[in-house]
Coordinates of C-alpha atoms and ligand atoms in Angstrom, one line a residue:
M1 CA 0.2 0.2 -0.2
V2 CA 1.3 3.6 -1.1
A3 CA 1.7 5.8 2.1
G4 CA -1.5 8.5 2.0
L5 CA -3.3 6.7 -0.5
D6 CA -7.0 6.2 0.6
P7 CA -7.9 2.6 0.6
D8 CA -11.1 2.9 -1.3
L9 CA -8.9 4.6 -4.4
D10 CA -6.3 1.6 -3.5
R11 CA -9.0 -0.6 -4.6
L12 CA -10.6 1.1 -7.8
I13 CA -6.8 1.4 -9.2
T14 CA -7.0 -2.3 -8.4
R15 CA -10.1 -2.9 -10.0
L16 CA -9.9 -1.1 -13.0
P17 CA -9.1 -2.1 -16.4
K18 CA -5.7 -0.4 -17.8
V19 CA -4.6 0.0 -21.6
E20 CA -0.7 0.9 -21.3
L21 CA 0.3 2.7 -24.6
H22 CA 3.7 3.9 -23.4
L23 CA 6.1 0.7 -22.5
H24 CA 9.4 0.0 -23.8
I25 CA 9.9 -3.4 -23.7
E26 CA 13.7 -3.5 -23.1
G27 CA 12.7 -1.5 -20.4
T28 CA 10.9 -4.0 -18.8
L29 CA 14.2 -5.9 -18.6
E30 CA 14.6 -6.8 -14.7
P31 CA 18.5 -7.2 -13.5
E32 CA 17.8 -10.7 -12.8
M33 CA 16.8 -11.5 -16.2
A34 CA 19.7 -9.5 -17.6
F35 CA 21.9 -12.0 -15.4
A36 CA 20.7 -15.3 -16.7
L37 CA 20.9 -14.6 -20.3
A38 CA 23.9 -13.1 -20.2
A39 CA 25.2 -16.6 -18.5
K40 CA 23.1 -18.1 -21.3
H41 CA 25.3 -16.2 -23.9
G42 CA 28.3 -16.0 -22.2
V43 CA 28.3 -12.2 -22.0
T44 CA 29.8 -10.1 -19.0
L45 CA 27.8 -7.0 -17.6
A46 CA 29.5 -4.3 -16.4
Y47 CA 28.7 -4.9 -12.8
P48 CA 29.1 -8.2 -10.4
S49 CA 25.2 -9.1 -9.4
A50 CA 21.6 -8.0 -10.1
A51 CA 21.8 -6.3 -6.9
A52 CA 24.7 -4.5 -8.3
L53 CA 23.2 -3.5 -10.9
R54 CA 19.9 -2.4 -9.4
A55 CA 21.9 -0.3 -7.1
A56 CA 23.2 1.7 -10.4
Y57 CA 20.2 2.6 -11.2
D58 CA 20.2 6.2 -9.9
F59 CA 20.2 8.5 -13.0
H60 CA 20.2 12.6 -13.3
D61 CA 18.7 12.8 -16.9
L62 CA 17.5 10.7 -19.5
Q63 CA 21.4 10.1 -21.3
S64 CA 22.3 8.9 -17.8
F65 CA 19.4 6.2 -17.5
L66 CA 19.8 5.5 -21.9
D67 CA 23.1 4.2 -21.2
L68 CA 22.4 1.7 -18.7
Y69 CA 19.1 0.8 -20.5
Y70 CA 21.1 0.0 -24.3
A71 CA 24.0 -1.6 -22.4
G72 CA 21.5 -4.2 -21.2
C73 CA 19.8 -4.8 -24.6
A74 CA 23.6 -6.4 -24.7
V75 CA 21.9 -10.0 -23.5
L76 CA 19.0 -10.1 -26.1
R77 CA 19.8 -12.3 -29.3
D78 CA 17.7 -14.7 -30.0
E79 CA 14.4 -15.0 -30.6
D80 CA 13.5 -16.7 -27.2
D81 CA 15.0 -14.2 -25.4
F82 CA 12.8 -11.9 -26.9
R83 CA 9.7 -13.8 -26.5
A84 CA 10.8 -14.3 -22.2
L85 CA 11.2 -10.4 -22.1
A86 CA 7.9 -9.5 -23.3
A87 CA 5.8 -12.6 -21.7
A88 CA 7.7 -11.6 -18.1
Y89 CA 6.2 -7.9 -18.4
F90 CA 2.4 -9.5 -19.6
A91 CA 2.3 -11.5 -16.5
R92 CA 3.1 -8.1 -14.2
A93 CA 0.5 -6.5 -16.5
H94 CA -2.1 -9.2 -15.8
A95 CA -1.4 -9.0 -12.5
D96 CA -1.9 -5.1 -12.6
G97 CA -5.1 -5.4 -14.6
V98 CA -3.9 -4.1 -18.1
V99 CA -6.6 -5.5 -20.5
H100 CA -4.5 -4.3 -23.8
A101 CA -0.6 -2.6 -23.9
E102 CA 1.2 -1.2 -27.0
L103 CA 4.9 -2.1 -26.9
F104 CA 7.5 0.2 -28.2
F105 CA 10.7 -1.8 -29.0
D106 CA 14.2 0.0 -30.5
P107 CA 15.3 -2.6 -33.4
Q108 CA 18.3 -0.4 -33.8
S109 CA 19.5 -1.8 -30.5
H110 CA 19.4 -5.0 -31.7
T111 CA 20.0 -5.0 -35.3
S112 CA 23.6 -3.0 -34.8
R113 CA 24.6 -5.9 -32.8
G114 CA 24.0 -8.4 -36.1
V115 CA 20.2 -9.3 -34.2
A116 CA 18.0 -9.7 -37.5
M117 CA 14.6 -7.6 -37.7
G118 CA 12.8 -10.4 -37.7
T119 CA 14.2 -12.4 -34.7
V120 CA 13.2 -9.4 -32.8
I121 CA 9.6 -9.1 -34.1
G122 CA 9.3 -12.9 -34.3
G123 CA 10.0 -13.1 -30.4
L124 CA 7.4 -10.8 -29.3
R125 CA 4.8 -11.8 -31.3
R126 CA 5.0 -15.2 -29.9
A127 CA 4.8 -13.5 -26.4
I128 CA 1.6 -11.8 -27.7
A129 CA 0.5 -14.9 -29.1
D130 CA 0.9 -16.6 -25.7
A131 CA -0.7 -13.9 -23.4
H132 CA -4.2 -13.4 -25.4
A133 CA -4.2 -17.3 -24.8
Q134 CA -3.5 -17.5 -21.2
Y135 CA -4.4 -13.8 -20.5
G136 CA -6.9 -12.5 -23.1
M137 CA -5.0 -9.4 -23.1
T138 CA -4.2 -8.3 -26.4
A139 CA -1.1 -6.2 -27.6
E140 CA 0.6 -4.5 -30.4
L141 CA 3.9 -3.2 -31.8
I142 CA 5.3 0.2 -32.1
L143 CA 8.6 0.2 -33.8
C144 CA 10.8 3.1 -32.7
F145 CA 13.4 4.9 -34.2
L146 CA 16.2 6.0 -32.7
R147 CA 16.8 10.1 -32.6
H148 CA 20.5 10.2 -31.9
L149 CA 21.3 8.6 -35.2
S150 CA 20.8 9.3 -38.7
E151 CA 18.1 9.6 -40.3
E152 CA 19.2 7.3 -43.1
D153 CA 19.7 4.6 -40.5
A154 CA 15.7 5.3 -39.4
F155 CA 14.9 5.0 -43.3
A156 CA 16.9 1.9 -43.6
T157 CA 15.7 0.8 -40.3
L158 CA 11.8 1.1 -41.6
E159 CA 13.2 -0.7 -45.1
A160 CA 14.2 -3.9 -42.8
A161 CA 11.1 -3.7 -41.3
L162 CA 8.5 -3.7 -44.1
P163 CA 8.7 -7.6 -44.9
Y164 CA 6.9 -7.6 -40.9
R165 CA 4.6 -4.5 -41.7
D166 CA 1.1 -6.9 -40.7
Q167 CA 3.5 -8.0 -37.1
F168 CA 3.6 -4.1 -36.0
V169 CA 1.0 -1.0 -36.2
G170 CA 3.0 2.0 -35.7
V171 CA 6.4 3.8 -35.6
G172 CA 7.4 5.9 -32.8
L173 CA 10.6 8.4 -31.9
D174 CA 13.0 7.6 -28.7
S175 CA 15.8 8.6 -27.2
G176 CA 18.1 11.5 -26.2
E177 CA 15.9 14.3 -26.9
R178 CA 18.4 17.6 -26.4
G179 CA 19.1 18.1 -29.9
N180 CA 17.4 15.8 -32.0
P181 CA 14.2 17.4 -33.0
P182 CA 11.3 15.6 -34.6
S183 CA 12.6 17.6 -37.9
K184 CA 15.1 15.6 -38.5
F185 CA 13.3 12.6 -39.6
A186 CA 10.3 14.7 -41.0
R187 CA 10.9 12.6 -44.2
V188 CA 10.8 8.7 -42.8
F189 CA 7.7 9.6 -40.8
A190 CA 6.0 10.4 -44.3
A191 CA 7.5 7.3 -45.8
A192 CA 5.8 5.5 -42.3
R193 CA 2.5 7.0 -43.0
G194 CA 2.8 6.1 -46.8
H195 CA 2.5 2.5 -45.9
G196 CA -0.3 2.9 -43.6
L197 CA 1.5 3.5 -40.1
R198 CA 0.4 5.0 -36.9
I199 CA 2.5 7.4 -36.0
V200 CA 3.5 9.0 -32.2
A201 CA 6.6 10.3 -31.0
H202 CA 8.4 11.3 -27.5
A203 CA 8.6 14.9 -27.6
G204 CA 8.5 17.3 -24.7
E205 CA 10.0 14.7 -22.0
E206 CA 13.3 16.7 -21.9
G207 CA 12.9 18.7 -24.8
P208 CA 11.0 21.9 -25.2
A209 CA 7.3 22.3 -26.0
A210 CA 8.7 23.1 -29.5
Y211 CA 8.9 19.5 -29.9
I212 CA 5.8 18.6 -29.6
T213 CA 4.8 21.1 -31.9
E214 CA 6.8 19.6 -34.2
A215 CA 5.7 16.6 -33.4
L216 CA 2.4 16.7 -34.3
D217 CA 2.9 19.1 -37.6
L218 CA 6.2 17.4 -39.0
L219 CA 5.6 13.9 -38.2
G220 CA 1.6 13.7 -37.9
A221 CA 1.6 12.4 -34.3
E222 CA -1.6 10.8 -33.1
R223 CA -0.7 11.1 -29.2
I224 CA 2.7 12.0 -27.4
D225 CA 4.6 10.2 -25.7
H226 CA 5.4 12.6 -22.5
G227 CA 5.0 15.8 -23.9
V228 CA 4.9 16.8 -20.1
R229 CA 6.4 20.4 -21.2
C230 CA 3.6 21.8 -23.0
D231 CA 2.3 23.2 -20.1
E232 CA 5.1 25.9 -21.4
D233 CA 2.9 26.9 -24.1
D234 CA -0.6 27.7 -23.5
A235 CA -1.4 27.9 -27.4
L236 CA -0.3 24.6 -27.5
V237 CA -2.0 23.6 -24.0
A238 CA -5.2 24.8 -25.8
R239 CA -4.6 22.7 -29.0
L240 CA -4.2 19.7 -27.4
V241 CA -7.5 20.1 -25.8
A242 CA -9.2 21.2 -28.6
A243 CA -8.0 18.5 -30.7
K244 CA -7.9 15.8 -28.0
I245 CA -4.5 15.1 -28.8
P246 CA -3.3 12.0 -26.2
L247 CA -0.3 12.5 -23.7
T248 CA 1.3 9.1 -22.5
V249 CA 2.5 10.5 -19.4
C250 CA 4.9 8.3 -17.1
P251 CA 5.1 9.6 -13.5
L252 CA 7.6 7.7 -12.1
S253 CA 9.9 7.8 -15.0
N254 CA 9.9 11.9 -14.7
L255 CA 10.6 11.6 -11.1
K256 CA 13.9 9.1 -11.6
L257 CA 15.1 10.8 -14.5
C258 CA 14.5 14.5 -12.6
V259 CA 12.0 16.0 -15.1
V260 CA 10.2 16.8 -11.9
K261 CA 12.2 16.6 -8.6
D262 CA 9.2 15.2 -6.6
L263 CA 6.2 14.0 -7.6
A264 CA 3.9 16.3 -5.9
E265 CA 5.1 18.8 -8.2
H266 CA 4.4 16.8 -11.4
N267 CA 2.1 18.8 -13.3
F268 CA -0.2 15.7 -14.3
A269 CA -3.4 16.6 -12.0
A270 CA -3.0 20.0 -13.8
L271 CA -3.4 19.1 -17.1
L272 CA -5.8 16.7 -16.6
R273 CA -7.6 19.6 -14.9
R274 CA -7.3 21.6 -17.6
G275 CA -8.6 19.1 -20.0
V276 CA -5.6 17.3 -21.6
A277 CA -6.0 13.8 -22.3
V278 CA -3.1 12.7 -20.1
M279 CA -3.2 9.0 -18.9
I280 CA -0.8 7.1 -17.1
N281 CA 2.0 4.4 -18.0
S282 CA 5.4 2.8 -16.8
D283 CA 7.7 3.6 -19.6
D284 CA 10.5 1.7 -18.6
P285 CA 9.0 0.0 -15.2
A286 CA 12.5 -2.3 -14.4
Y287 CA 14.4 0.6 -14.1
F288 CA 12.0 3.3 -12.5
G289 CA 10.6 1.1 -9.7
G290 CA 7.3 0.7 -10.6
Y291 CA 4.9 -1.5 -13.5
V292 CA 1.5 0.9 -14.6
A293 CA -0.6 0.5 -11.4
D294 CA 2.7 1.4 -9.3
N295 CA 2.2 4.3 -11.0
Y296 CA -1.0 5.1 -10.7
R297 CA -1.0 4.4 -6.7
A298 CA 1.9 6.6 -6.5
T299 CA 0.6 9.5 -8.3
A300 CA -2.7 9.5 -7.0
A301 CA -1.4 9.6 -3.6
A302 CA 1.4 12.5 -4.2
L303 CA -1.5 14.6 -6.6
G304 CA -4.6 13.7 -4.6
L305 CA -6.7 12.4 -7.4
T306 CA -10.0 11.5 -7.3
A307 CA -11.9 8.3 -8.4
D308 CA -13.4 10.4 -11.1
E309 CA -10.2 12.0 -12.2
L310 CA -8.7 8.5 -12.1
I311 CA -11.2 7.2 -14.2
L312 CA -10.8 9.5 -16.6
T313 CA -7.4 8.5 -16.9
A314 CA -8.5 5.1 -17.6
E315 CA -10.4 6.5 -20.3
H316 CA -8.5 8.5 -21.7
A317 CA -6.2 5.7 -22.3
A318 CA -8.6 3.0 -23.6
R319 CA -10.3 5.9 -26.2
A320 CA -6.4 6.3 -27.2
A321 CA -5.4 3.1 -28.2
F322 CA -4.8 1.6 -31.6
V323 CA -7.7 -0.6 -31.5
K324 CA -11.3 -0.5 -33.1
D325 CA -14.0 1.3 -31.9
D326 CA -16.2 -1.4 -30.6
I327 CA -13.0 -2.9 -28.7
K328 CA -12.9 0.7 -26.7
A329 CA -16.7 0.2 -25.9
G330 CA -16.3 -2.5 -24.4
W331 CA -13.2 -1.4 -22.3
L332 CA -15.1 2.1 -21.7
A333 CA -18.2 -0.4 -20.1
R334 CA -16.0 -2.1 -17.9
I335 CA -14.4 0.8 -16.6
A336 CA -17.3 2.4 -15.9
A337 CA -18.3 -0.8 -13.9
A338 CA -15.1 -0.7 -11.8
R339 CA -16.5 2.5 -10.1
Ligands
ADE401 N1 13.7 5.0 -24.7 C1 13.5 4.5 -23.6 N2 12.7 5.1 -22.6 C2 12.7 6.1 -23.2 C3 12.9 7.9 -22.1 N3 11.9 7.6 -21.3 N4 12.6 8.8 -23.6 C4 13.0 9.0 -24.7 N5 13.6 7.6 -25.3 C5 13.4 6.2 -24.6
ZN402 ZN1 9.4 6.1 -23.2

């Protein structure tokens, strides 16, 4: 139980059917699994034990996290590694009441090490099929381009993924935001849209509000990942409200990466109360100290969210998913019944 959280709200959070739309599957690699896979493949990690690795999760900004996150990817080598990674996430997500998840994956962090695109997507799709059979959960994949790499590399990645076009629903943009504006990838995203792919982008996490505007105008983003710096531009907030652009906010990530100093200072509640379609996600839960229900609980306690606000948060996520309207209607009915 999170300190300061009303027990009724705690129970509501447990009951709420949740949709998770901002989750990097590589960010679910728990230290114990990293060590097991390292042993399997004869890879040496920079830390002597899982406990020592976990103790190193003391980040001061996005880049200090990304350095460890990309190093961890080195243990993911064959199709079964990707299957096992996603299977472990689905087990935890199911326990948290997640009914649907849209998983980001970073193929460039694997193909650059000689792992084939088909190995990554094949393993993740096997876990999705198993989670559906075992838990009735649904999931989709979103391929993210690493924004610290070149436009040319992103184009090559899109090309390599096209043979698997029916196995992922969209493309996104992640990695180090500062100095890597959405405009750098406008032509790649235009090509992705041409293939009917859905569009999301990380923007306004560490980067300025102008990057959110670029993601909307130059990439055609339908959802903004993070987006918390939108409140530096009132006209942008008004646009997000009017156009109902969802923000996939990740409160514990923002805390761990020092985007906010204290969860009590997070603008999640303020944005929600201004009418922005914000929702709660876990981002890289193995690194940030909590999966999605932990994020709901910590945010509700720190910001004094009400039952109605928690329900609205869950509704925002359900409405923003890349699924058909009749599926969303089913989730919305279940959310209403959780009250
Ligand atoms: N890759 C994994 N997690 C990320 C985050 N929070 N921001 C940008 N890129 C990421
Ligand atoms: Zn993210």
